[in-house]
PDB file of N, CA and C in Angstrom:
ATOM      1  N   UNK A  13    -127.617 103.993 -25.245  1.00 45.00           N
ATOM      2  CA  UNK A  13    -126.226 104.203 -24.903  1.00 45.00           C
ATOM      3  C   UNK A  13    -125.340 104.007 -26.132  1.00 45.00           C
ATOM      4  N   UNK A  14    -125.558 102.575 -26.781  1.00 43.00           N
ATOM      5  CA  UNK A  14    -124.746 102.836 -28.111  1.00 43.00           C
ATOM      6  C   UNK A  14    -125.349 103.682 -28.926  1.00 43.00           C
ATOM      7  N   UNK A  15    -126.014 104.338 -29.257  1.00 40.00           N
ATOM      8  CA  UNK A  15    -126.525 104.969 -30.454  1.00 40.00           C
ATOM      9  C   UNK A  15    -125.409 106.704 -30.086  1.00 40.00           C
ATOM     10  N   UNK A  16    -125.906 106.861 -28.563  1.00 44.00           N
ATOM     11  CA  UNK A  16    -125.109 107.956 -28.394  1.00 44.00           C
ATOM     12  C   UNK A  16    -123.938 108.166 -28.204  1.00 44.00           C
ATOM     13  N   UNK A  17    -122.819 106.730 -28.182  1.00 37.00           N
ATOM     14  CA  UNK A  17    -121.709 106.358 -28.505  1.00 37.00           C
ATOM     15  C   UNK A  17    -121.314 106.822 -29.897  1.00 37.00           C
ATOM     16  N   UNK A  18    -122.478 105.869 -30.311  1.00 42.00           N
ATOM     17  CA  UNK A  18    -121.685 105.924 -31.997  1.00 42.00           C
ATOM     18  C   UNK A  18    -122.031 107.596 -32.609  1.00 42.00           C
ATOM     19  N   UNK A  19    -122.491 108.728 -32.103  1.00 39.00           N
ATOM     20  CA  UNK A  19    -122.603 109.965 -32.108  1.00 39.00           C
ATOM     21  C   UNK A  19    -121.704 110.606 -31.912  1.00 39.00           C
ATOM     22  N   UNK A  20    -121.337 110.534 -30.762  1.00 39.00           N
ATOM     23  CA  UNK A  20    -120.273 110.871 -30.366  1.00 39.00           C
ATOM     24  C   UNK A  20    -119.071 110.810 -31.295  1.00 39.00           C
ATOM     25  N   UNK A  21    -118.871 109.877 -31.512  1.00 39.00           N
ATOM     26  CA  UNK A  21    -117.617 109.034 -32.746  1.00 39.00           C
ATOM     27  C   UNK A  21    -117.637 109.510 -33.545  1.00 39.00           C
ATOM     28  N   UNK A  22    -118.787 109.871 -34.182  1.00 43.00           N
ATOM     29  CA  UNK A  22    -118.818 110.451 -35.627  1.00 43.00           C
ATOM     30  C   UNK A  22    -118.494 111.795 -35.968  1.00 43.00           C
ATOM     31  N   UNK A  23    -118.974 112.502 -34.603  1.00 41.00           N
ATOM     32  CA  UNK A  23    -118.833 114.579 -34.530  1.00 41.00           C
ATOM     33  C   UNK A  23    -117.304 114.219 -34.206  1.00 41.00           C
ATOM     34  N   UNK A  24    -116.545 113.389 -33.069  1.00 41.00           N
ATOM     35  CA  UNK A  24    -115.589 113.181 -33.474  1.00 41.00           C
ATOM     36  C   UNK A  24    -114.172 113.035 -34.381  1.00 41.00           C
ATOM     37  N   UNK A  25    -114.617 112.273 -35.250  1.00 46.00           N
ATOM     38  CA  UNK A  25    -114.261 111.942 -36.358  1.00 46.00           C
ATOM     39  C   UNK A  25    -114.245 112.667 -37.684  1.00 46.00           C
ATOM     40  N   UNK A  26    -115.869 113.597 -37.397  1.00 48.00           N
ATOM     41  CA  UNK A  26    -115.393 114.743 -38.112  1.00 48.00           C
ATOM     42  C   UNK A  26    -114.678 115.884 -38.030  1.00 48.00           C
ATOM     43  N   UNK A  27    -114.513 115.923 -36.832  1.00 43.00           N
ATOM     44  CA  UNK A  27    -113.749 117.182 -36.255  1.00 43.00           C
ATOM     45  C   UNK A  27    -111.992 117.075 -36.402  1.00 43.00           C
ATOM     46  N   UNK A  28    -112.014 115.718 -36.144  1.00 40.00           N
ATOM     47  CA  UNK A  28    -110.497 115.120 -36.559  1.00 40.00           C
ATOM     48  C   UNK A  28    -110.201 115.647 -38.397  1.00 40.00           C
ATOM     49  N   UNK A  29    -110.979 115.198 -38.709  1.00 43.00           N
ATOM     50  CA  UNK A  29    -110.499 115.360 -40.084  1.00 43.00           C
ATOM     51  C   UNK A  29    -110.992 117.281 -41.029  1.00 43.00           C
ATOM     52  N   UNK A  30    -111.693 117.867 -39.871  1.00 45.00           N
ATOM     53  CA  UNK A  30    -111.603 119.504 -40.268  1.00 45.00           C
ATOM     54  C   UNK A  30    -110.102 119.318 -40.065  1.00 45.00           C
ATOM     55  N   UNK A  31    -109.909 119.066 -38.837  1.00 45.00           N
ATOM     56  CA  UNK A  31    -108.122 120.139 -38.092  1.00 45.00           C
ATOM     57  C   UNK A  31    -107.505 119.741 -38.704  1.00 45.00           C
ATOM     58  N   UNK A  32    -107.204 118.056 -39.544  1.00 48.00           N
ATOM     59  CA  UNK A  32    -106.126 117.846 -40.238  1.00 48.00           C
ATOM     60  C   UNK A  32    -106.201 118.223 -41.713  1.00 48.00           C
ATOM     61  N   UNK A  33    -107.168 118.602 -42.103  1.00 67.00           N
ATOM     62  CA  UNK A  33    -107.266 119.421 -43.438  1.00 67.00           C
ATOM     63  C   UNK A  33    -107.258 120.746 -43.414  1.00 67.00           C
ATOM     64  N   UNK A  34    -106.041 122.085 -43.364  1.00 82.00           N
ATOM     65  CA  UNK A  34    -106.102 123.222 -43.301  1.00 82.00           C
ATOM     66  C   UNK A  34    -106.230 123.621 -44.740  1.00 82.00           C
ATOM     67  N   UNK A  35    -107.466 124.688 -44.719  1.00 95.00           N
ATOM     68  CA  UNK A  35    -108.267 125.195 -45.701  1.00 95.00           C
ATOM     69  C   UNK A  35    -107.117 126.128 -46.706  1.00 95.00           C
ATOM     70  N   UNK A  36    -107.381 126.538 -47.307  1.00 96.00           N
ATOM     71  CA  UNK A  36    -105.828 127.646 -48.244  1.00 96.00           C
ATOM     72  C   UNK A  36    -105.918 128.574 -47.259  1.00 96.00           C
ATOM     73  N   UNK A  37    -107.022 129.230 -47.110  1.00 97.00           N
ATOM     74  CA  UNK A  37    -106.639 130.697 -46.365  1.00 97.00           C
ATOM     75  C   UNK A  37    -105.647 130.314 -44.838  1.00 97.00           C
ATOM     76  N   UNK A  38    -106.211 129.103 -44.718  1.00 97.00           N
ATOM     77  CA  UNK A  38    -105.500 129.202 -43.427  1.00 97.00           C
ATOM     78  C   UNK A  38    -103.714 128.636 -43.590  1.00 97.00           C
ATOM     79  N   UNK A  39    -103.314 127.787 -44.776  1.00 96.00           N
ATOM     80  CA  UNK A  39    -102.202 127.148 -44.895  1.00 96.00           C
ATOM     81  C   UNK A  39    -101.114 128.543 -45.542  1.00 96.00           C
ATOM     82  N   UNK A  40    -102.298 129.402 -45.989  1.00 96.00           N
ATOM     83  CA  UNK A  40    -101.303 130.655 -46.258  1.00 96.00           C
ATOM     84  C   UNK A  40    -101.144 131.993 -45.346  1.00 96.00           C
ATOM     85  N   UNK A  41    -102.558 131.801 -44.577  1.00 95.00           N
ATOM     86  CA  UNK A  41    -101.848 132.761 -43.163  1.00 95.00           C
ATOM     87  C   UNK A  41    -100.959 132.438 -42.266  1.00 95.00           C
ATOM     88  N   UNK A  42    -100.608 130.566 -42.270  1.00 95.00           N
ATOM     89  CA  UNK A  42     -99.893 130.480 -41.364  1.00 95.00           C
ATOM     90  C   UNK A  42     -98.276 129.884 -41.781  1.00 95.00           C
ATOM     91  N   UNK A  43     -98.342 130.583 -43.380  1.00 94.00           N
ATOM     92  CA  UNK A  43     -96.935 130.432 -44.215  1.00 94.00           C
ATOM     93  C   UNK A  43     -96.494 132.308 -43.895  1.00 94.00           C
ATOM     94  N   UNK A  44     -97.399 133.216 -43.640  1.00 89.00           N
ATOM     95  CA  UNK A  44     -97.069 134.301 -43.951  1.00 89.00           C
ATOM     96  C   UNK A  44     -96.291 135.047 -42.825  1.00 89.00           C
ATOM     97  N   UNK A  45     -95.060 135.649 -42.830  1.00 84.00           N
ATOM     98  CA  UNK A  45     -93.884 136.126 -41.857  1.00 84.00           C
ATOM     99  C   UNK A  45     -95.122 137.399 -41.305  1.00 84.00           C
ATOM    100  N   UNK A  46     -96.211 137.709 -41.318  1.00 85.00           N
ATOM    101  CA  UNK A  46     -96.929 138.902 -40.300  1.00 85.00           C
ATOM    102  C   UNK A  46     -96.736 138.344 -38.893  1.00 85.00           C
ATOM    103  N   UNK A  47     -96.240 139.258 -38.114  1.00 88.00           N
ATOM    104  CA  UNK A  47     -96.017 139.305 -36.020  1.00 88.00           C
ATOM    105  C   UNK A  47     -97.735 138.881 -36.294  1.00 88.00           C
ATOM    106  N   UNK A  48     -97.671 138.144 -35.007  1.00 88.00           N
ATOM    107  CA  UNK A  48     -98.741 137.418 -33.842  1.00 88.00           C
ATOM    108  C   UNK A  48     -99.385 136.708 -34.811  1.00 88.00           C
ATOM    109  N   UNK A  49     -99.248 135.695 -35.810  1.00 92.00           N
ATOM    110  CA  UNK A  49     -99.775 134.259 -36.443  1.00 92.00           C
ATOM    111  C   UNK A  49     -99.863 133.566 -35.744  1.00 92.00           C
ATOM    112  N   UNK A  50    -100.959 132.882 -35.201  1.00 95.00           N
ATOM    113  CA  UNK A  50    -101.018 131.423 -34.415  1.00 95.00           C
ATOM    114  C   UNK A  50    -101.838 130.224 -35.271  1.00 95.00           C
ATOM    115  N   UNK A  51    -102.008 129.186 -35.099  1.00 95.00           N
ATOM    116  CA  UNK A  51    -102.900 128.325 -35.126  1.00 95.00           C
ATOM    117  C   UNK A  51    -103.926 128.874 -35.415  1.00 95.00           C
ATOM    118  N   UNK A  52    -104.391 129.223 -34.045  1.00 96.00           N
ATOM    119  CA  UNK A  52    -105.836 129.448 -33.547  1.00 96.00           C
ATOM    120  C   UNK A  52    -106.202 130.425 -34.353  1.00 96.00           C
ATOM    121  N   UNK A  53    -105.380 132.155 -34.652  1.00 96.00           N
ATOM    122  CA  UNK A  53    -105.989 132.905 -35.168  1.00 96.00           C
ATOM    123  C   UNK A  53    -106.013 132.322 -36.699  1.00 96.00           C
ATOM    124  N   UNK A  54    -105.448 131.639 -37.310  1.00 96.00           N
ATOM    125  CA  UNK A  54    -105.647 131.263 -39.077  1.00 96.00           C
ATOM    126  C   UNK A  54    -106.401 130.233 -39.047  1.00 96.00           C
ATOM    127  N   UNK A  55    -106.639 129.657 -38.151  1.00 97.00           N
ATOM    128  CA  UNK A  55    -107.634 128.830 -37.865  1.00 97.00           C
ATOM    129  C   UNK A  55    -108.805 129.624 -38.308  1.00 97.00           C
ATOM    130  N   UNK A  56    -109.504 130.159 -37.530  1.00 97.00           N
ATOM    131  CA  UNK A  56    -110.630 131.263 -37.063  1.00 97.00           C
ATOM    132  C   UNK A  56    -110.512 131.951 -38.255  1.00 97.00           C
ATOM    133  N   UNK A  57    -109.752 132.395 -39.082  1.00 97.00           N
ATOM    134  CA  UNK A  57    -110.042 133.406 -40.514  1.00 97.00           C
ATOM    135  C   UNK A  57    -110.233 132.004 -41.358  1.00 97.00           C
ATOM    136  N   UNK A  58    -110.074 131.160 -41.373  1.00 97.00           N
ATOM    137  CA  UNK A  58    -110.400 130.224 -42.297  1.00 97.00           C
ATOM    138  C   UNK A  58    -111.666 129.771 -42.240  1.00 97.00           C
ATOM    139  N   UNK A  59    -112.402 129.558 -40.655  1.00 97.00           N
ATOM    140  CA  UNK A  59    -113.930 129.976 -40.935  1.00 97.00           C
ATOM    141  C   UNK A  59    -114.418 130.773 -41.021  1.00 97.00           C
ATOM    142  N   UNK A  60    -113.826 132.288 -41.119  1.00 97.00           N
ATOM    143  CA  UNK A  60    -114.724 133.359 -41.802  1.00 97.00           C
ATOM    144  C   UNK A  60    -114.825 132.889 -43.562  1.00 97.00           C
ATOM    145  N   UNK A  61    -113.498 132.180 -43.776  1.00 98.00           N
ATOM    146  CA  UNK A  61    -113.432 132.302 -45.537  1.00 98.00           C
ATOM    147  C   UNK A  61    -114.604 130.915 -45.633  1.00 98.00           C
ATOM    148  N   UNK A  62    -114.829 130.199 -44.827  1.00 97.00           N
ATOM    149  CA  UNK A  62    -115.681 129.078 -45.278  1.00 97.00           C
ATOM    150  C   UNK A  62    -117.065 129.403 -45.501  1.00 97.00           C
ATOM    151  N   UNK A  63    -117.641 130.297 -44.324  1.00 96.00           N
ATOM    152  CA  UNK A  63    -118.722 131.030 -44.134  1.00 96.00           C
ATOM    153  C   UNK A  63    -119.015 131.913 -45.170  1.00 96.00           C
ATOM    154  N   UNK A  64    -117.776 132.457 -45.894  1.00 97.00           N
ATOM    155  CA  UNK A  64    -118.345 133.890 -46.529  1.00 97.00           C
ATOM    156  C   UNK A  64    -117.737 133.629 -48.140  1.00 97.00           C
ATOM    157  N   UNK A  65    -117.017 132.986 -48.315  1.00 97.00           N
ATOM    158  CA  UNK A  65    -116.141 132.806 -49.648  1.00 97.00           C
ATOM    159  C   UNK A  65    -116.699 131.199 -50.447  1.00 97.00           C
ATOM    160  N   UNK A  66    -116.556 131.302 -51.756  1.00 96.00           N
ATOM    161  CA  UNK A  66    -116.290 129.903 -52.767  1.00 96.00           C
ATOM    162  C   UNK A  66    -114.819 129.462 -52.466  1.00 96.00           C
ATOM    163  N   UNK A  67    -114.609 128.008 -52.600  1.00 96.00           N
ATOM    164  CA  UNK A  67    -113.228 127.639 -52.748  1.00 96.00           C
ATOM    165  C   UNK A  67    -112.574 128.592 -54.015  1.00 96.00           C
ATOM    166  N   UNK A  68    -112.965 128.866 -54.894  1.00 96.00           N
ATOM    167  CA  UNK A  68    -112.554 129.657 -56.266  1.00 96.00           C
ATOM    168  C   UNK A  68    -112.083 130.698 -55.283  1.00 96.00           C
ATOM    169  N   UNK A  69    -113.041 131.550 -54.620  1.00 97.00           N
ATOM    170  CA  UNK A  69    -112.315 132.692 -53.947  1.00 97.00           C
ATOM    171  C   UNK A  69    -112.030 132.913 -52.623  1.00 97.00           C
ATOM    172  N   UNK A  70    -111.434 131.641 -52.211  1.00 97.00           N
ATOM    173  CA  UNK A  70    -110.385 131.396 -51.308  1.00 97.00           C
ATOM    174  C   UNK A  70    -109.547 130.794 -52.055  1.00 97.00           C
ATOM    175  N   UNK A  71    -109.035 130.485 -52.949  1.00 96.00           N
ATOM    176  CA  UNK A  71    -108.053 130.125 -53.540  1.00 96.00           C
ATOM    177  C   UNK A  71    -107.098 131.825 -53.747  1.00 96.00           C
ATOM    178  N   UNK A  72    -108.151 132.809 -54.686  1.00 96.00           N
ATOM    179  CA  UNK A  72    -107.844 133.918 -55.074  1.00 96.00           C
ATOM    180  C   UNK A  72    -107.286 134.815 -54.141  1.00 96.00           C
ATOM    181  N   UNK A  73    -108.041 134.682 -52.737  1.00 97.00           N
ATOM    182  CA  UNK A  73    -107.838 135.373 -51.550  1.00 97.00           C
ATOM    183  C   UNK A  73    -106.631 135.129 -51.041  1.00 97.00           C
ATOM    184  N   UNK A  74    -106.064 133.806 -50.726  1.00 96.00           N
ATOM    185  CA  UNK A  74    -104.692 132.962 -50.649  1.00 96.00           C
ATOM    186  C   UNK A  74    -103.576 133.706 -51.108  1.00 96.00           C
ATOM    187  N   UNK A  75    -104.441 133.774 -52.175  1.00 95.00           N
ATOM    188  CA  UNK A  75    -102.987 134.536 -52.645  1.00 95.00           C
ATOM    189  C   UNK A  75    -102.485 135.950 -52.841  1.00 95.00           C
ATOM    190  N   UNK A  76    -103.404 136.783 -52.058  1.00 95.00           N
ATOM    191  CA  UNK A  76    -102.880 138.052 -51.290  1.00 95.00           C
ATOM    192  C   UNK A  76    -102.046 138.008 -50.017  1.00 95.00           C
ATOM    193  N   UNK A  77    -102.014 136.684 -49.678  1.00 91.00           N
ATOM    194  CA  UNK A  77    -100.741 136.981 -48.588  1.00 91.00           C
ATOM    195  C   UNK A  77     -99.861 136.631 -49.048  1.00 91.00           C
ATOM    196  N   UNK A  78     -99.493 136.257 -50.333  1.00 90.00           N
ATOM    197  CA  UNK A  78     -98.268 135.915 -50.915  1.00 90.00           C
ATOM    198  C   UNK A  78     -98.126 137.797 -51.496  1.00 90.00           C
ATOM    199  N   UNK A  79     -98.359 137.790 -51.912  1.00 93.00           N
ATOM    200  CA  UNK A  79     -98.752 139.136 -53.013  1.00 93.00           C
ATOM    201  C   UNK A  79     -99.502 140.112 -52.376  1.00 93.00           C
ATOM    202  N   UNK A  80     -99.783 140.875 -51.642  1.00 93.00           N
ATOM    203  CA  UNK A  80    -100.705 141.850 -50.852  1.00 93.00           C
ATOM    204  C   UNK A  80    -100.918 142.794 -52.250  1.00 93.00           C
ATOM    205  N   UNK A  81    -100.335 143.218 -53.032  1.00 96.00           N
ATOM    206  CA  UNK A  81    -100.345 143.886 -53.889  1.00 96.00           C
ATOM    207  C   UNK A  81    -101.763 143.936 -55.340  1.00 96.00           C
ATOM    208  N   UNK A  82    -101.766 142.505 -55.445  1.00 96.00           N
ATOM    209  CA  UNK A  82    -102.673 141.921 -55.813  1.00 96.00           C
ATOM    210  C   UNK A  82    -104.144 142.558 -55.561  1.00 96.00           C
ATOM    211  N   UNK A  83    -104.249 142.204 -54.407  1.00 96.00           N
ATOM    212  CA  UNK A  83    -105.386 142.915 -53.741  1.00 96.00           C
ATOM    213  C   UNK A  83    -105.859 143.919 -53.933  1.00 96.00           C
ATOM    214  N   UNK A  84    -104.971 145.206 -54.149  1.00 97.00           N
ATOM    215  CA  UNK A  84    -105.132 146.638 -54.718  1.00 97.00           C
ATOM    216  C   UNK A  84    -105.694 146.318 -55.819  1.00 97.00           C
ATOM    217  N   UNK A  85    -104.944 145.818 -56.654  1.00 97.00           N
ATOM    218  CA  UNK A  85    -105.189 145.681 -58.330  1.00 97.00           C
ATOM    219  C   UNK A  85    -106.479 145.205 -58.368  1.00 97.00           C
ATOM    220  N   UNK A  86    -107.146 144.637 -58.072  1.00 97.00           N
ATOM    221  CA  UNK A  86    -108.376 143.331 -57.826  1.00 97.00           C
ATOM    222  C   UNK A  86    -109.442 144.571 -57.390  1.00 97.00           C
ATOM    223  N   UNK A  87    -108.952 145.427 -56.000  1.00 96.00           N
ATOM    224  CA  UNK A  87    -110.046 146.499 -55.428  1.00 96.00           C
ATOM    225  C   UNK A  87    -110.057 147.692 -56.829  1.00 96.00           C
ATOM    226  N   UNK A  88    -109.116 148.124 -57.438  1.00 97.00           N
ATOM    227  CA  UNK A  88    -109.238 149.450 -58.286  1.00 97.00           C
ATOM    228  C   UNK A  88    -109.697 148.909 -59.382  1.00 97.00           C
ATOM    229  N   UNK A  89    -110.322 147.648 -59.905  1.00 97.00           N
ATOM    230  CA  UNK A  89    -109.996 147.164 -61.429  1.00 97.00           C
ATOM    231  C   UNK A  89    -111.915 147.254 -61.666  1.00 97.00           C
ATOM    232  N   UNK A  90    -111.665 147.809 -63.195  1.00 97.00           N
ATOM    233  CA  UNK A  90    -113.481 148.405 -63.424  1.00 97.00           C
ATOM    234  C   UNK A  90    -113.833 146.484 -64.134  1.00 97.00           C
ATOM    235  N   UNK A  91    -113.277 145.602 -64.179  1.00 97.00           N
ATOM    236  CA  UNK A  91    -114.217 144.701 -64.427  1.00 97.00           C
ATOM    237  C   UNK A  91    -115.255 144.028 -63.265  1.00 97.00           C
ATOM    238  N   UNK A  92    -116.469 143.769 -63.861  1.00 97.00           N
ATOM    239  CA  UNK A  92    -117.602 143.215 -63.152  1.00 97.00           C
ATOM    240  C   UNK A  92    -117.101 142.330 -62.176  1.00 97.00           C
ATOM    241  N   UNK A  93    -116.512 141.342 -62.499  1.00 97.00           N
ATOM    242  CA  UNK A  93    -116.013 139.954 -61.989  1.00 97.00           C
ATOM    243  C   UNK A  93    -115.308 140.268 -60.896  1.00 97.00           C
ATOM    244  N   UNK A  94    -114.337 140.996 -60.734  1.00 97.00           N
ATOM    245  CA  UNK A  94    -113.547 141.792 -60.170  1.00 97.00           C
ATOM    246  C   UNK A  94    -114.001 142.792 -58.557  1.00 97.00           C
ATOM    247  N   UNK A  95    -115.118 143.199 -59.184  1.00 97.00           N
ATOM    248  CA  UNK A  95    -116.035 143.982 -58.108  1.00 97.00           C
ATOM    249  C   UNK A  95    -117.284 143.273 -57.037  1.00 97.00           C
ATOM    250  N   UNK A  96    -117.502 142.140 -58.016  1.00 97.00           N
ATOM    251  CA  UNK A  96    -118.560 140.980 -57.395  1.00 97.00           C
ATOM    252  C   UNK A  96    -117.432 140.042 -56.450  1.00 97.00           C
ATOM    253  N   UNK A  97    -116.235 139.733 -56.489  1.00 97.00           N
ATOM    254  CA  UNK A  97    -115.369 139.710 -56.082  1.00 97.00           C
ATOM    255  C   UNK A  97    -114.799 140.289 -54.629  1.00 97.00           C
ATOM    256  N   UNK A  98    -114.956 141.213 -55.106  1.00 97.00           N
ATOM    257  CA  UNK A  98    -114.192 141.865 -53.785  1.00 97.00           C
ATOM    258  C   UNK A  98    -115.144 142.431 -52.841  1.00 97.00           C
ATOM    259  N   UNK A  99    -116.458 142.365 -53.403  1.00 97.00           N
ATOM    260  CA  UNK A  99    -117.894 142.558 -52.192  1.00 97.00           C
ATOM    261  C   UNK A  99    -117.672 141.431 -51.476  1.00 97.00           C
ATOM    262  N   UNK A 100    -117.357 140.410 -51.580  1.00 97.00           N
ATOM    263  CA  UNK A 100    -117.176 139.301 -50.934  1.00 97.00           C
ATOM    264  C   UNK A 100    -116.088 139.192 -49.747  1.00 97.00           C
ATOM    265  N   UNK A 101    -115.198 139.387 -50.889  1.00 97.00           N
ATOM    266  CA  UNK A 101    -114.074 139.512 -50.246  1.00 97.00           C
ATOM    267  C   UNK A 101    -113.568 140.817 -48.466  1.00 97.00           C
ATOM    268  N   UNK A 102    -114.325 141.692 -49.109  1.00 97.00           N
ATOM    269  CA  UNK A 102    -114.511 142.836 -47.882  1.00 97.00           C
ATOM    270  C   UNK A 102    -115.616 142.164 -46.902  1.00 97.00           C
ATOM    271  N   UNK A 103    -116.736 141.608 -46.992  1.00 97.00           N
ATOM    272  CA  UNK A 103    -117.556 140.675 -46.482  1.00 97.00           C
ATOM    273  C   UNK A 103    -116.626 139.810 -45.471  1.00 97.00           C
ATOM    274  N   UNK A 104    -115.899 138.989 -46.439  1.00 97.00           N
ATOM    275  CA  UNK A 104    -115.007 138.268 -45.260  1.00 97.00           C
ATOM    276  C   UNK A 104    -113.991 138.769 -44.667  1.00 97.00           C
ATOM    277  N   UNK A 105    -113.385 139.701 -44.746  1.00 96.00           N
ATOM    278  CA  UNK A 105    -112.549 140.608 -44.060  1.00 96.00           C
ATOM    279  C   UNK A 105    -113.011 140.774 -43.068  1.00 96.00           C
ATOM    280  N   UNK A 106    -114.709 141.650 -43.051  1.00 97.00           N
ATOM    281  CA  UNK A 106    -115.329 141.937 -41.975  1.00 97.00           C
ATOM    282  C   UNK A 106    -116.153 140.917 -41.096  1.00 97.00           C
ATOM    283  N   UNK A 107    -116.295 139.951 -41.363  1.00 97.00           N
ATOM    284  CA  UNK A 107    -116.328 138.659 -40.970  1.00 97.00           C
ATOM    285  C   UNK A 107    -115.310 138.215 -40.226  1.00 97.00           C
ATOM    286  N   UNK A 108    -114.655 138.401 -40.693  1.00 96.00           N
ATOM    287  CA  UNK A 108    -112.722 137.658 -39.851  1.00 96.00           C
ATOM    288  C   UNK A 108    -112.573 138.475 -38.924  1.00 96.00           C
ATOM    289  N   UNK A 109    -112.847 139.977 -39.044  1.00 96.00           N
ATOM    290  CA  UNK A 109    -112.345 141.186 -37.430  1.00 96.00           C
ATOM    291  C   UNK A 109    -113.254 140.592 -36.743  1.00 96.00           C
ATOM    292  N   UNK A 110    -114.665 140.607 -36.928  1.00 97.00           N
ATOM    293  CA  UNK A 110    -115.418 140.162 -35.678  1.00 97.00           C
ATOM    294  C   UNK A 110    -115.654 139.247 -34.941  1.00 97.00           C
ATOM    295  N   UNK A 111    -115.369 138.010 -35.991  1.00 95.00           N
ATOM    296  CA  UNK A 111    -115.306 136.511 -35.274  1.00 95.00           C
ATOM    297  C   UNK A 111    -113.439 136.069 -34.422  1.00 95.00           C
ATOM    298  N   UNK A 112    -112.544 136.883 -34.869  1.00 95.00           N
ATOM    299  CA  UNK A 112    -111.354 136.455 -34.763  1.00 95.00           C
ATOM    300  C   UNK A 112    -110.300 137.724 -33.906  1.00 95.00           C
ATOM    301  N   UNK A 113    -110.802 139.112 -33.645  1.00 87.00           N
ATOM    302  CA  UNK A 113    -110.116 139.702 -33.019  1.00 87.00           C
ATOM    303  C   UNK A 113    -110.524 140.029 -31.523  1.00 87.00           C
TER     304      UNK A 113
END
Protein backbone atom coordinates (compact mmCIF):
# COMPACT_ATOMS: atom_id res chain seq x y z
CA UNK A 1 0.00 0.00 0.00
CA UNK A 2 2.76 2.49 0.75
CA UNK A 3 4.98 1.65 -2.00
CA UNK A 4 1.91 2.29 -4.31
CA UNK A 5 1.26 5.51 -2.48
CA UNK A 6 4.54 6.73 -2.83
CA UNK A 7 3.98 5.95 -6.86
CA UNK A 8 1.40 7.54 -7.14
CA UNK A 9 3.12 10.84 -5.64
CA UNK A 10 5.81 10.72 -7.76
CA UNK A 11 3.83 10.37 -11.53
CA UNK A 12 2.12 13.03 -9.64
CA UNK A 13 4.60 15.26 -8.95
CA UNK A 14 5.91 14.84 -12.16
CA UNK A 15 3.08 15.76 -13.97
CA UNK A 16 2.77 18.90 -11.74
CA UNK A 17 5.92 20.12 -12.75
CA UNK A 18 5.47 19.18 -16.91
CA UNK A 19 2.17 21.70 -16.73
CA UNK A 20 4.01 24.30 -14.80
CA UNK A 21 6.93 24.35 -17.14
CA UNK A 22 5.51 25.43 -20.69
CA UNK A 23 7.95 24.25 -23.34
CA UNK A 24 8.86 27.44 -26.06
CA UNK A 25 6.69 26.06 -28.68
CA UNK A 26 3.99 26.10 -26.47
CA UNK A 27 4.72 29.68 -24.50
CA UNK A 28 4.82 31.03 -28.12
CA UNK A 29 1.68 29.47 -29.53
CA UNK A 30 -0.07 30.66 -26.74
CA UNK A 31 1.56 34.42 -27.05
CA UNK A 32 0.43 34.24 -30.76
CA UNK A 33 -2.98 36.52 -31.78
CA UNK A 34 -4.04 33.15 -34.41
CA UNK A 35 -8.35 32.53 -33.77
CA UNK A 36 -8.97 29.21 -31.70
CA UNK A 37 -5.50 29.10 -29.31
CA UNK A 38 -6.26 27.21 -26.22
CA UNK A 39 -4.24 25.66 -23.54
CA UNK A 40 -4.97 22.37 -24.55
CA UNK A 41 -4.27 22.82 -28.28
CA UNK A 42 -0.42 24.48 -27.52
CA UNK A 43 -0.28 22.17 -25.07
CA UNK A 44 -0.60 19.11 -27.53
CA UNK A 45 1.84 20.87 -30.32
CA UNK A 46 4.35 21.12 -27.66
CA UNK A 47 4.34 17.33 -27.44
CA UNK A 48 4.59 16.92 -30.99
CA UNK A 49 7.82 19.42 -30.67
CA UNK A 50 9.10 17.19 -27.69
CA UNK A 51 8.61 13.96 -29.61
CA UNK A 52 9.98 15.17 -32.89
CA UNK A 53 12.35 18.30 -32.32
CA UNK A 54 15.94 19.21 -30.21
CA UNK A 55 15.44 22.06 -27.73
CA UNK A 56 17.94 23.92 -30.40
CA UNK A 57 15.02 23.38 -32.81
CA UNK A 58 12.28 24.26 -30.79
CA UNK A 59 13.84 27.21 -29.84
CA UNK A 60 14.26 27.97 -33.84
CA UNK A 61 10.70 26.77 -34.47
CA UNK A 62 9.40 29.39 -31.64
CA UNK A 63 10.28 31.70 -33.46
CA UNK A 64 8.17 31.36 -36.56
CA UNK A 65 5.24 32.43 -34.73
CA UNK A 66 6.80 35.54 -33.98
CA UNK A 67 8.10 35.84 -37.62
CA UNK A 68 6.13 33.29 -39.95
CA UNK A 69 8.29 34.70 -42.57
CA UNK A 70 11.29 33.16 -41.30
CA UNK A 71 10.07 29.91 -42.06
CA UNK A 72 9.99 30.52 -45.86
CA UNK A 73 13.53 31.71 -45.74
CA UNK A 74 14.69 28.52 -43.64
CA UNK A 75 12.31 26.15 -46.34
CA UNK A 76 13.93 27.93 -49.76
CA UNK A 77 17.60 28.28 -48.31
CA UNK A 78 20.28 25.71 -50.27
CA UNK A 79 22.33 25.34 -46.97
CA UNK A 80 22.65 21.70 -45.55
CA UNK A 81 21.85 22.76 -41.98
CA UNK A 82 18.92 24.46 -43.14
CA UNK A 83 17.35 21.44 -45.04
CA UNK A 84 18.26 18.79 -42.20
CA UNK A 85 16.30 21.32 -40.38
CA UNK A 86 13.30 21.65 -41.85
CA UNK A 87 12.92 17.63 -42.51
CA UNK A 88 12.31 17.84 -39.01
CA UNK A 89 10.60 20.51 -38.78
CA UNK A 90 7.79 19.32 -41.52
CA UNK A 91 8.05 15.96 -39.39
CA UNK A 92 6.66 17.90 -36.55
CA UNK A 93 4.19 19.82 -38.33
CA UNK A 94 2.89 16.50 -39.41
CA UNK A 95 3.10 15.18 -36.10
CA UNK A 96 1.11 18.17 -34.55
CA UNK A 97 -2.07 17.72 -37.40
CA UNK A 98 -2.39 14.22 -36.30
CA UNK A 99 -1.92 14.15 -32.66
CA UNK A 100 -3.70 17.68 -32.13
CA UNK A 101 -6.48 18.27 -34.78
Amino acid sequence: MTVKLFATAAVLAGLSAMTAQAGQIERACLSSDRPGVTRGLCGCIQHAADITLTRGDQSRAAGFFRDPHQAQVVRQSDRRRDAEFWRRYKLFGETAAAYCS
